[in-house]
Amino acid sequence: MLLVFLLNLREGWLQAKGCWDLEGCFSCPQDELREQLTCFCALKLVSAGAKTAARPFEYGRTHVVRPKGRHQATIVWLHGLGDNGASWSQLLETLPLPNIKWICPTAPTRPVAVFGGFPCTAWFDVGDLSEDGPDDVEGMDASAAHVANLLSTEPADIKIGVGGFSMGAATALYSATCFAYGKYGNGNPYPVNLSAIVGLSGWLPCSRSLKNKVESSQVASRRAAALPLLLCHGRGDEVVLYKHGEKSAEVLRSNFQNLTFKTYNGLGHYTIPEEMEDVCKWLTATLGLDGSCS
């Protein structure tokens, strides 16, 4: 079962790193995939009993895509489990959104429970890619704080947001809840004012505590209701199952009333031009950008 899961995850990762083909979808080579993952699983078994590395973890390289037109918005975009900021920066640079500055950080390399403790780039530790899994609040707080720090130096007249794919989407949604509540999970104040959240093929962490936190404060309820969210999920996703994305949207919608949930028949754990076009249109309308997505 683990090998099947890793094959599905690796396939989605490769497809998200692929290139546009003439048929209008992502394609990529799959050479030596099974051999690489067999080795990966063997390494996992060796490292499963290893002692967890001490925190804090070091974040990797951050890639920045500068706006080609008038700078109106800055979005931190977060990659998925095992990926890096470079791959998504290459895709985001091709989007017809000339007024957005994209900041694409790379997550720390850390032991990940879903891989039996094998280290890979991850925004937080995770044992189950769903809203029902145990919550690594310390890890999510650290990554949400890293994102907020990247946005904290942006000019005051620039709208800021967070987006991501898979685990990156989960981290973006966690940032949204921190913004609404005004605090991280550890109680420290959340410092930036978010204008948009985008999550592709992701899930909502800490869903069990979200409702009580937001509804306990009128200020939090108002912030949540005013923050625009776009969630997209493929019905064919075998890594983060569609039902988890759908349930996350339902939980969020009870507080985040300005939420759009888009679904794509047959889409697995990767992205396609139709989905990215929807993202472009939504960001242009939501952020009031000069440019248009053609």
XYZ file of N, CA and C in Angstrom, residues 56-260:
615
model
N 14.710 24.243 15.243
C 14.002 24.572 14.007
C 14.690 24.016 12.761
N 13.897 23.818 11.711
C 14.428 23.367 10.437
C 14.786 24.576 9.583
N 15.732 24.387 8.687
C 16.142 25.470 7.798
C 15.334 25.417 6.506
N 14.805 26.562 6.119
C 14.059 26.640 4.866
C 15.031 26.722 3.697
N 14.579 26.189 2.564
C 15.424 26.157 1.378
C 15.382 27.466 0.605
N 15.805 27.394 -0.631
C 15.921 28.584 -1.469
C 14.549 29.139 -1.843
N 14.449 30.453 -1.856
C 13.226 31.138 -2.277
C 13.414 31.698 -3.679
N 12.455 31.413 -4.553
C 12.494 31.892 -5.934
C 11.427 32.972 -6.106
N 11.792 34.063 -6.749
C 10.887 35.198 -6.919
C 10.649 35.448 -8.404
N 9.378 35.576 -8.769
C 8.990 35.945 -10.133
C 8.498 37.390 -10.083
N 9.246 38.287 -10.691
C 8.921 39.711 -10.642
C 7.746 40.033 -11.558
N 6.924 41.011 -11.186
C 5.810 41.404 -12.062
C 6.328 42.040 -13.345
N 5.663 41.730 -14.444
C 6.060 42.291 -15.739
C 5.380 43.628 -16.002
N 4.327 43.915 -15.238
C 3.618 45.185 -15.361
C 3.641 45.927 -14.037
N 2.639 46.762 -13.821
C 2.538 47.506 -12.567
C 2.296 46.543 -11.407
N 3.099 46.677 -10.379
C 3.009 45.767 -9.232
C 1.774 46.099 -8.398
N 0.812 45.170 -8.377
C -0.414 45.383 -7.617
C -0.628 44.356 -6.510
N -0.009 43.196 -6.645
C -0.238 42.138 -5.658
C 1.000 41.260 -5.538
N 1.163 40.680 -4.360
C 2.232 39.710 -4.109
C 1.615 38.467 -3.492
N 1.947 37.324 -4.058
C 1.417 36.056 -3.552
C 2.571 35.106 -3.262
N 2.587 34.579 -2.055
C 3.508 33.497 -1.724
C 2.856 32.197 -2.169
N 3.565 31.440 -3.018
C 3.022 30.176 -3.523
C 3.845 29.019 -2.959
N 3.155 28.047 -2.366
C 3.794 26.959 -1.634
C 3.653 25.633 -2.372
N 4.769 24.972 -2.569
C 4.796 23.701 -3.294
C 4.256 22.558 -2.440
N 4.140 21.402 -3.064
C 3.653 20.220 -2.374
C 4.767 19.423 -1.715
N 4.393 18.343 -1.073
C 5.313 17.486 -0.337
C 6.394 16.930 -1.257
N 7.665 17.145 -0.885
C 8.788 16.612 -1.642
C 9.226 17.454 -2.822
N 8.576 18.571 -3.053
C 8.896 19.422 -4.200
C 9.755 20.599 -3.735
N 9.869 21.633 -4.568
C 10.632 22.825 -4.201
C 10.045 24.049 -4.892
N 10.505 25.216 -4.489
C 9.955 26.456 -5.023
C 10.264 26.697 -6.484
N 11.359 26.133 -6.971
C 11.778 26.390 -8.350
C 10.761 25.878 -9.359
N 10.206 24.691 -9.126
C 9.316 24.084 -10.115
C 8.062 24.925 -10.331
N 7.476 25.418 -9.245
C 6.267 26.223 -9.396
C 6.575 27.620 -9.913
N 7.735 28.157 -9.599
C 8.076 29.489 -10.113
C 8.135 29.479 -11.636
N 8.580 28.366 -12.207
C 8.660 28.255 -13.665
C 7.275 28.276 -14.299
N 6.310 27.620 -13.659
C 4.942 27.631 -14.177
C 4.281 28.990 -13.972
N 4.427 29.549 -12.785
C 3.770 30.820 -12.472
C 4.270 31.950 -13.366
N 5.519 31.857 -13.784
C 6.086 32.891 -14.654
C 5.395 32.930 -16.010
N 4.781 31.813 -16.413
C 4.123 31.754 -17.725
C 2.681 32.256 -17.686
N 2.136 32.488 -16.506
C 0.735 32.889 -16.417
C 0.551 34.343 -16.848
N -0.562 34.650 -17.501
C -0.831 36.024 -17.941
C -1.340 36.892 -16.791
N -0.502 37.030 -15.774
C -0.825 37.853 -14.607
C 0.343 38.814 -14.374
N 0.477 39.829 -15.225
C 1.668 40.684 -15.196
C 1.781 41.577 -13.969
N 0.720 41.685 -13.184
C 0.737 42.594 -12.038
C 1.015 41.893 -10.710
N 1.293 40.591 -10.771
C 1.546 39.828 -9.551
C 3.026 39.492 -9.415
N 3.537 39.710 -8.237
C 4.860 39.224 -7.846
C 4.652 37.900 -7.112
N 5.340 36.861 -7.575
C 5.218 35.543 -6.960
C 6.462 35.257 -6.129
N 6.261 34.829 -4.908
C 7.358 34.402 -4.041
C 7.179 32.911 -3.789
N 8.170 32.128 -4.194
C 8.062 30.664 -4.131
C 9.163 30.098 -3.235
N 8.899 29.982 -1.946
C 9.908 29.434 -1.037
C 10.001 27.920 -1.146
N 11.036 27.370 -0.547
C 11.218 25.921 -0.478
C 11.133 25.487 0.979
N 10.342 24.473 1.230
C 10.133 23.988 2.597
C 11.408 23.365 3.156
N 11.497 23.259 4.471
C 12.634 22.562 5.078
C 12.603 21.069 4.755
N 13.749 20.454 4.798
C 13.819 18.999 4.710
C 13.700 18.447 6.126
N 12.693 17.609 6.331
C 12.404 17.107 7.675
C 11.875 15.680 7.593
N 11.965 14.924 8.675
C 11.343 13.596 8.686
C 9.824 13.730 8.564
N 9.218 12.872 7.751
C 7.777 12.945 7.508
C 7.146 11.604 7.877
N 6.152 11.652 8.749
C 5.560 10.431 9.289
C 4.913 9.570 8.215
N 4.289 10.197 7.202
C 3.615 9.419 6.167
C 4.607 8.580 5.369
N 5.890 8.954 5.404
C 6.953 8.183 4.763
C 7.761 7.389 5.783
N 7.197 7.167 6.955
C 7.882 6.382 7.970
C 9.093 7.071 8.561
N 9.126 8.388 8.497
C 10.251 9.140 9.046
C 11.309 9.504 8.032
N 11.132 9.100 6.778
C 12.101 9.470 5.740
C 12.046 10.977 5.516
N 13.195 11.657 5.447
C 13.185 13.116 5.297
C 12.926 13.563 3.860
N 12.109 14.587 3.715
C 11.902 15.244 2.430
C 11.406 16.655 2.713
N 11.309 17.473 1.676
C 10.824 18.835 1.888
C 9.345 18.789 2.267
N 9.013 19.445 3.364
C 7.634 19.432 3.866
C 7.415 20.663 4.731
N 6.236 21.253 4.606
C 5.912 22.445 5.392
C 5.601 22.095 6.839
N 5.207 20.862 7.082
C 4.965 20.376 8.440
C 4.955 18.857 8.377
N 5.002 18.218 9.520
C 4.941 16.761 9.545
C 3.501 16.322 9.314
N 3.335 15.216 8.633
C 1.989 14.749 8.316
C 1.983 13.228 8.288
N 0.958 12.651 8.893
C 0.815 11.209 8.877
C -0.302 10.742 7.976
N -1.168 11.677 7.569
C -2.317 11.337 6.731
C -2.689 12.578 5.934
N -2.726 12.451 4.606
C -3.025 13.607 3.763
C -4.533 13.843 3.702
N -5.082 14.273 4.824
C -6.510 14.568 4.900
C -6.758 15.434 6.119
N -7.981 15.944 6.211
C -8.337 16.782 7.355
C -8.509 15.957 8.626
N -8.485 14.629 8.511
C -8.673 13.763 9.675
C -7.362 13.362 10.338
N -6.232 13.713 9.734
C -4.942 13.309 10.274
C -4.552 14.122 11.495
N -3.548 13.647 12.251
C -3.059 14.416 13.403
C -2.431 15.723 12.943
N -2.540 16.751 13.764
C -2.085 18.083 13.384
C -0.733 18.413 14.008
N 0.230 18.757 13.171
C 1.536 19.232 13.626
C 1.456 20.758 13.726
N 0.855 21.239 14.803
C 0.620 22.676 14.944
C 1.940 23.442 14.998
N 2.935 22.880 15.658
C 4.234 23.554 15.744
C 4.833 23.758 14.356
N 4.785 22.711 13.533
C 5.322 22.822 12.184
C 4.526 23.777 11.320
N 3.192 23.738 11.444
C 2.353 24.644 10.659
C 2.544 26.087 11.096
N 2.680 26.305 12.395
C 2.946 27.660 12.885
C 4.253 28.198 12.307
N 5.279 27.355 12.297
C 6.583 27.788 11.790
C 6.501 28.163 10.314
N 5.810 27.346 9.523
C 5.709 27.635 8.092
C 4.806 28.830 7.822
N 3.705 28.948 8.565
C 2.834 30.113 8.403
C 3.573 31.397 8.777
N 4.421 31.319 9.802
C 5.213 32.483 10.202
C 6.258 32.818 9.138
N 6.833 31.791 8.520
C 7.802 32.015 7.439
C 7.129 32.730 6.269
N 5.926 32.294 5.931
C 5.164 32.929 4.849
C 4.853 34.382 5.198
N 4.375 34.605 6.415
C 4.042 35.967 6.839
C 5.271 36.865 6.818
N 6.414 36.314 7.188
C 7.652 37.093 7.171
C 8.031 37.490 5.745
N 7.821 36.582 4.792
C 8.112 36.893 3.391
C 7.218 38.019 2.871
N 6.004 38.099 3.403
C 5.052 39.116 2.954
C 5.167 40.426 3.730
N 5.837 40.394 4.858
C 5.825 41.541 5.768
C 6.542 42.767 5.220
N 7.428 42.578 4.256
C 8.186 43.710 3.716
C 7.582 44.272 2.430
N 6.435 43.754 2.021
C 5.793 44.269 0.813
C 5.214 45.658 1.079
N 5.179 46.522 0.059
C 4.633 47.876 0.242
C 3.193 47.848 0.751
N 2.818 48.888 1.473
C 1.506 48.924 2.121
C 0.353 48.934 1.124
N 0.596 49.446 -0.091
C -0.491 49.532 -1.070
C -0.617 48.276 -1.930
N 0.165 47.258 -1.633
C 0.146 46.013 -2.399
C -0.733 44.991 -1.694
N -1.651 44.383 -2.442
C -2.477 43.319 -1.878
C -1.656 42.037 -1.789
N -1.823 41.313 -0.703
C -1.004 40.121 -0.494
C -1.885 38.893 -0.280
N -1.352 37.745 -0.680
C -2.101 36.505 -0.545
C -1.175 35.313 -0.441
N -1.780 34.160 -0.216
C -1.041 32.904 -0.102
C -1.763 31.851 -0.927
N -1.000 31.065 -1.664
C -1.568 29.973 -2.439
C -0.652 28.774 -2.392
N -1.153 27.647 -2.870
C -0.298 26.478 -2.876
C -0.980 25.256 -3.442
N -0.168 24.216 -3.591
C -0.615 22.937 -4.138
C -0.408 21.853 -3.091
N -1.426 21.011 -2.880
C -1.341 19.863 -1.988
C -0.990 20.304 -0.563
N 0.159 19.894 -0.024
C 0.546 20.341 1.312
C 0.729 21.854 1.349
N 1.144 22.437 0.227
C 1.238 23.889 0.154
C -0.130 24.540 0.283
N -1.149 23.906 -0.308
C -2.517 24.405 -0.161
C -2.974 24.292 1.285
N -2.623 23.181 1.937
C -2.977 23.007 3.346
C -2.353 24.109 4.199
N -1.110 24.464 3.902
C -0.432 25.523 4.645
C -1.066 26.880 4.362
N -1.484 27.097 3.117
C -2.176 28.343 2.772
C -3.493 28.457 3.537
N -4.231 27.355 3.632
C -5.500 27.375 4.363
C -5.270 27.561 5.860
N -4.200 26.981 6.364
C -3.871 27.212 7.775
C -3.546 28.686 8.002
N -2.830 29.294 7.064
C -2.537 30.730 7.163
C -3.822 31.543 7.167
N -4.799 31.110 6.371
C -6.088 31.811 6.338
C -6.771 31.770 7.699
N -6.722 30.616 8.361
C -7.359 30.512 9.675
C -6.603 31.336 10.716
N -5.273 31.391 10.600
C -4.484 32.225 11.517
C -4.823 33.699 11.323
N -4.970 34.115 10.062
C -5.342 35.498 9.776
C -6.709 35.825 10.372
N -7.672 34.936 10.157
C -9.021 35.188 10.668
C -9.029 35.264 12.190
N -8.345 34.340 12.817
C -8.319 34.286 14.279
C -7.425 35.366 14.875
N -6.481 35.862 14.052
C -5.561 36.887 14.528
C -4.376 36.338 15.287
N -4.268 35.009 15.340
C -3.193 34.375 16.097
C -2.763 33.083 15.420
N -1.512 32.723 15.647
C -1.056 31.385 15.288
C -1.612 30.393 16.312
N -1.377 29.127 16.058
C -1.835 28.113 16.994
C -1.198 28.225 18.361
N 0.021 28.800 18.419
C 0.715 28.950 19.701
C 0.312 30.211 20.458
N -0.605 30.990 19.876
C -1.093 32.184 20.557
C -0.409 33.473 20.159
N 0.694 33.400 19.420
C 1.371 34.615 18.969
C 0.525 35.320 17.904
N 0.566 36.655 17.858
C -0.277 37.388 16.901
C 0.145 37.152 15.452
N -0.850 37.056 14.574
C -0.587 36.920 13.140
C -0.421 38.321 12.560
N 0.686 38.609 11.852
C 1.057 40.006 11.596
C 0.639 40.629 10.266
N 0.117 39.864 9.307
C -0.137 40.449 7.984
C -1.616 40.377 7.623
N -2.012 41.249 6.699
C -3.411 41.357 6.286
C -3.587 40.693 4.922
N -4.192 39.531 4.888
C -4.320 38.765 3.654
C -5.531 39.214 2.843
N -5.369 39.166 1.506
C -6.442 39.573 0.599
C -6.973 38.430 -0.247
N -6.260 37.300 -0.302
C -6.706 36.181 -1.136
C -5.967 34.910 -0.733
N -6.681 33.779 -0.855
C -6.109 32.461 -0.581
C -6.497 31.533 -1.728
N -5.511 30.784 -2.245
C -5.770 29.808 -3.304
C -5.218 28.456 -2.865
N -6.038 27.417 -2.982
C -5.587 26.075 -2.631
C -5.954 25.070 -3.707
N -4.947 24.416 -4.277
C -5.162 23.401 -5.308
C -4.852 22.020 -4.739
N -5.799 21.108 -4.854
C -5.593 19.705 -4.465
C -5.117 19.573 -3.023
N -5.698 20.362 -2.134
C -5.239 20.365 -0.752
C -6.305 19.935 0.234
N -6.054 20.249 1.499
C -6.992 19.922 2.566
C -6.824 20.942 3.689
N -7.759 20.950 4.609
C -7.745 21.901 5.719
C -7.192 21.240 6.978
N -6.007 21.652 7.434
C -5.511 21.135 8.713
C -6.270 21.776 9.880
N -6.223 21.134 11.016
C -6.836 21.671 12.242
C -8.321 21.971 12.057
N -8.989 21.206 11.212
C -10.401 21.498 10.939
C -11.269 21.305 12.176
N -10.841 20.432 13.071
C -11.663 20.144 14.250
C -11.768 21.344 15.186
N -10.728 22.187 15.203
C -10.734 23.329 16.125
C -11.097 24.646 15.446
N -11.215 24.633 14.112
C -11.451 25.884 13.390
C -12.755 26.547 13.792
N -13.833 25.789 13.800
C -15.157 26.363 14.042
C -15.219 27.089 15.383
N -14.717 26.438 16.438
C -14.769 27.052 17.766
C -13.911 28.308 17.843
N -12.726 28.270 17.222
C -11.825 29.422 17.281
C -12.427 30.642 16.601
N -12.934 30.444 15.392
C -13.448 31.579 14.627
C -14.746 32.100 15.223
N -15.634 31.185 15.591
C -16.935 31.612 16.095
C -16.868 32.189 17.504
N -15.743 32.008 18.181
C -15.605 32.549 19.533
C -15.315 34.045 19.535
N -15.050 34.606 18.365
C -14.691 36.020 18.275
C -15.439 36.676 17.126
N -16.091 37.800 17.404
C -16.785 38.532 16.346
C -15.797 39.085 15.329
N -14.642 39.526 15.802
C -13.614 40.043 14.894
C -13.140 38.941 13.960
N -12.900 37.748 14.514
C -12.461 36.620 13.694
C -13.525 36.243 12.674
N -14.775 36.262 13.081
C -15.866 35.929 12.162
C -15.937 36.921 11.012
N -15.754 38.205 11.311
C -15.789 39.227 10.255
C -14.609 39.063 9.302
N -13.440 38.797 9.850
C -12.263 38.596 8.994
C -12.447 37.385 8.085
N -12.942 36.308 8.650
C -13.144 35.092 7.865
C -14.155 35.324 6.753
N -15.233 36.008 7.071
C -16.289 36.235 6.085
C -15.812 37.110 4.932
N -14.841 37.981 5.201
C -14.384 38.932 4.180
C -13.231 38.407 3.330
N -12.583 37.331 3.755
C -11.402 36.845 3.035
C -11.804 35.931 1.879
N -11.469 36.280 0.633
C -11.811 35.421 -0.512
C -10.911 34.183 -0.577
N -11.533 33.029 -0.792
C -10.811 31.765 -0.935
C -11.222 31.083 -2.233
N -10.242 30.538 -2.936
C -10.504 29.698 -4.105
C -9.891 28.329 -3.850
N -10.729 27.302 -3.855
C -10.266 25.925 -3.708
C -10.598 25.158 -4.980
N -9.629 24.401 -5.476
C -9.816 23.593 -6.684
C -9.374 22.164 -6.383
N -10.134 21.194 -6.906
C -9.785 19.797 -6.633
C -10.255 18.902 -7.774
N -9.416 17.946 -8.124
C -9.765 16.978 -9.153
C -10.512 15.791 -8.575
N -11.541 15.348 -9.280
C -12.313 14.198 -8.806
C -11.528 12.896 -8.909
N -10.460 12.897 -9.703
C -9.647 11.699 -9.845
C -8.399 11.699 -8.985
N -8.316 12.600 -8.021
C -7.131 12.699 -7.164
C -7.027 11.462 -6.273
N -5.925 10.721 -6.402
C -5.717 9.512 -5.607
C -4.717 9.727 -4.475
N -4.200 10.940 -4.335
C -3.252 11.249 -3.258
C -3.975 11.980 -2.132
N -4.511 13.157 -2.436
C -5.432 13.832 -1.511
C -6.820 13.627 -2.110
N -7.546 12.680 -1.581
C -8.802 12.276 -2.195
C -9.773 13.445 -2.321
N -10.566 13.393 -3.382
C -11.533 14.460 -3.632
C -12.450 14.693 -2.435
N -12.839 13.617 -1.761
C -13.767 13.763 -0.633
C -13.162 14.612 0.481
N -11.831 14.567 0.618
C -11.186 15.387 1.643
C -11.207 16.865 1.243
N -10.972 17.134 -0.035
C -11.055 18.513 -0.504
C -12.463 19.063 -0.379
N -13.440 18.238 -0.714
C -14.837 18.659 -0.631
C -15.244 18.920 0.816
N -14.836 18.031 1.715
C -15.175 18.211 3.131
C -14.507 19.459 3.697
N -13.259 19.704 3.295
C -12.555 20.899 3.755
C -13.289 22.160 3.314
N -13.767 22.157 2.072
C -14.520 23.309 1.566
C -15.799 23.516 2.367
N -16.467 22.427 2.711
C -17.703 22.530 3.489
C -17.439 23.105 4.878
N -16.368 22.642 5.521
C -16.028 23.145 6.854
C -15.673 24.624 6.789
N -14.871 24.995 5.803
C -14.454 26.388 5.668
C -15.630 27.305 5.363
N -16.547 26.840 4.525
C -17.641 27.700 4.072
C -18.547 28.151 5.221
N -18.562 27.413 6.311
C -19.393 27.814 7.446
C -18.896 29.112 8.074
N -17.617 29.442 7.855
C -17.058 30.687 8.386
C -16.537 31.608 7.288
N -15.878 31.019 6.297
C -15.333 31.793 5.182
C -16.383 31.801 4.067
N -17.262 32.770 4.142
C -18.426 32.767 3.254
C -18.083 33.149 1.816
N -16.958 33.824 1.623
C -16.536 34.223 0.278
C -15.604 33.150 -0.285
N -16.144 31.940 -0.428
C -15.350 30.785 -0.859
C -15.899 30.229 -2.166
N -14.991 29.982 -3.098
C -15.332 29.350 -4.373
C -14.665 27.982 -4.432
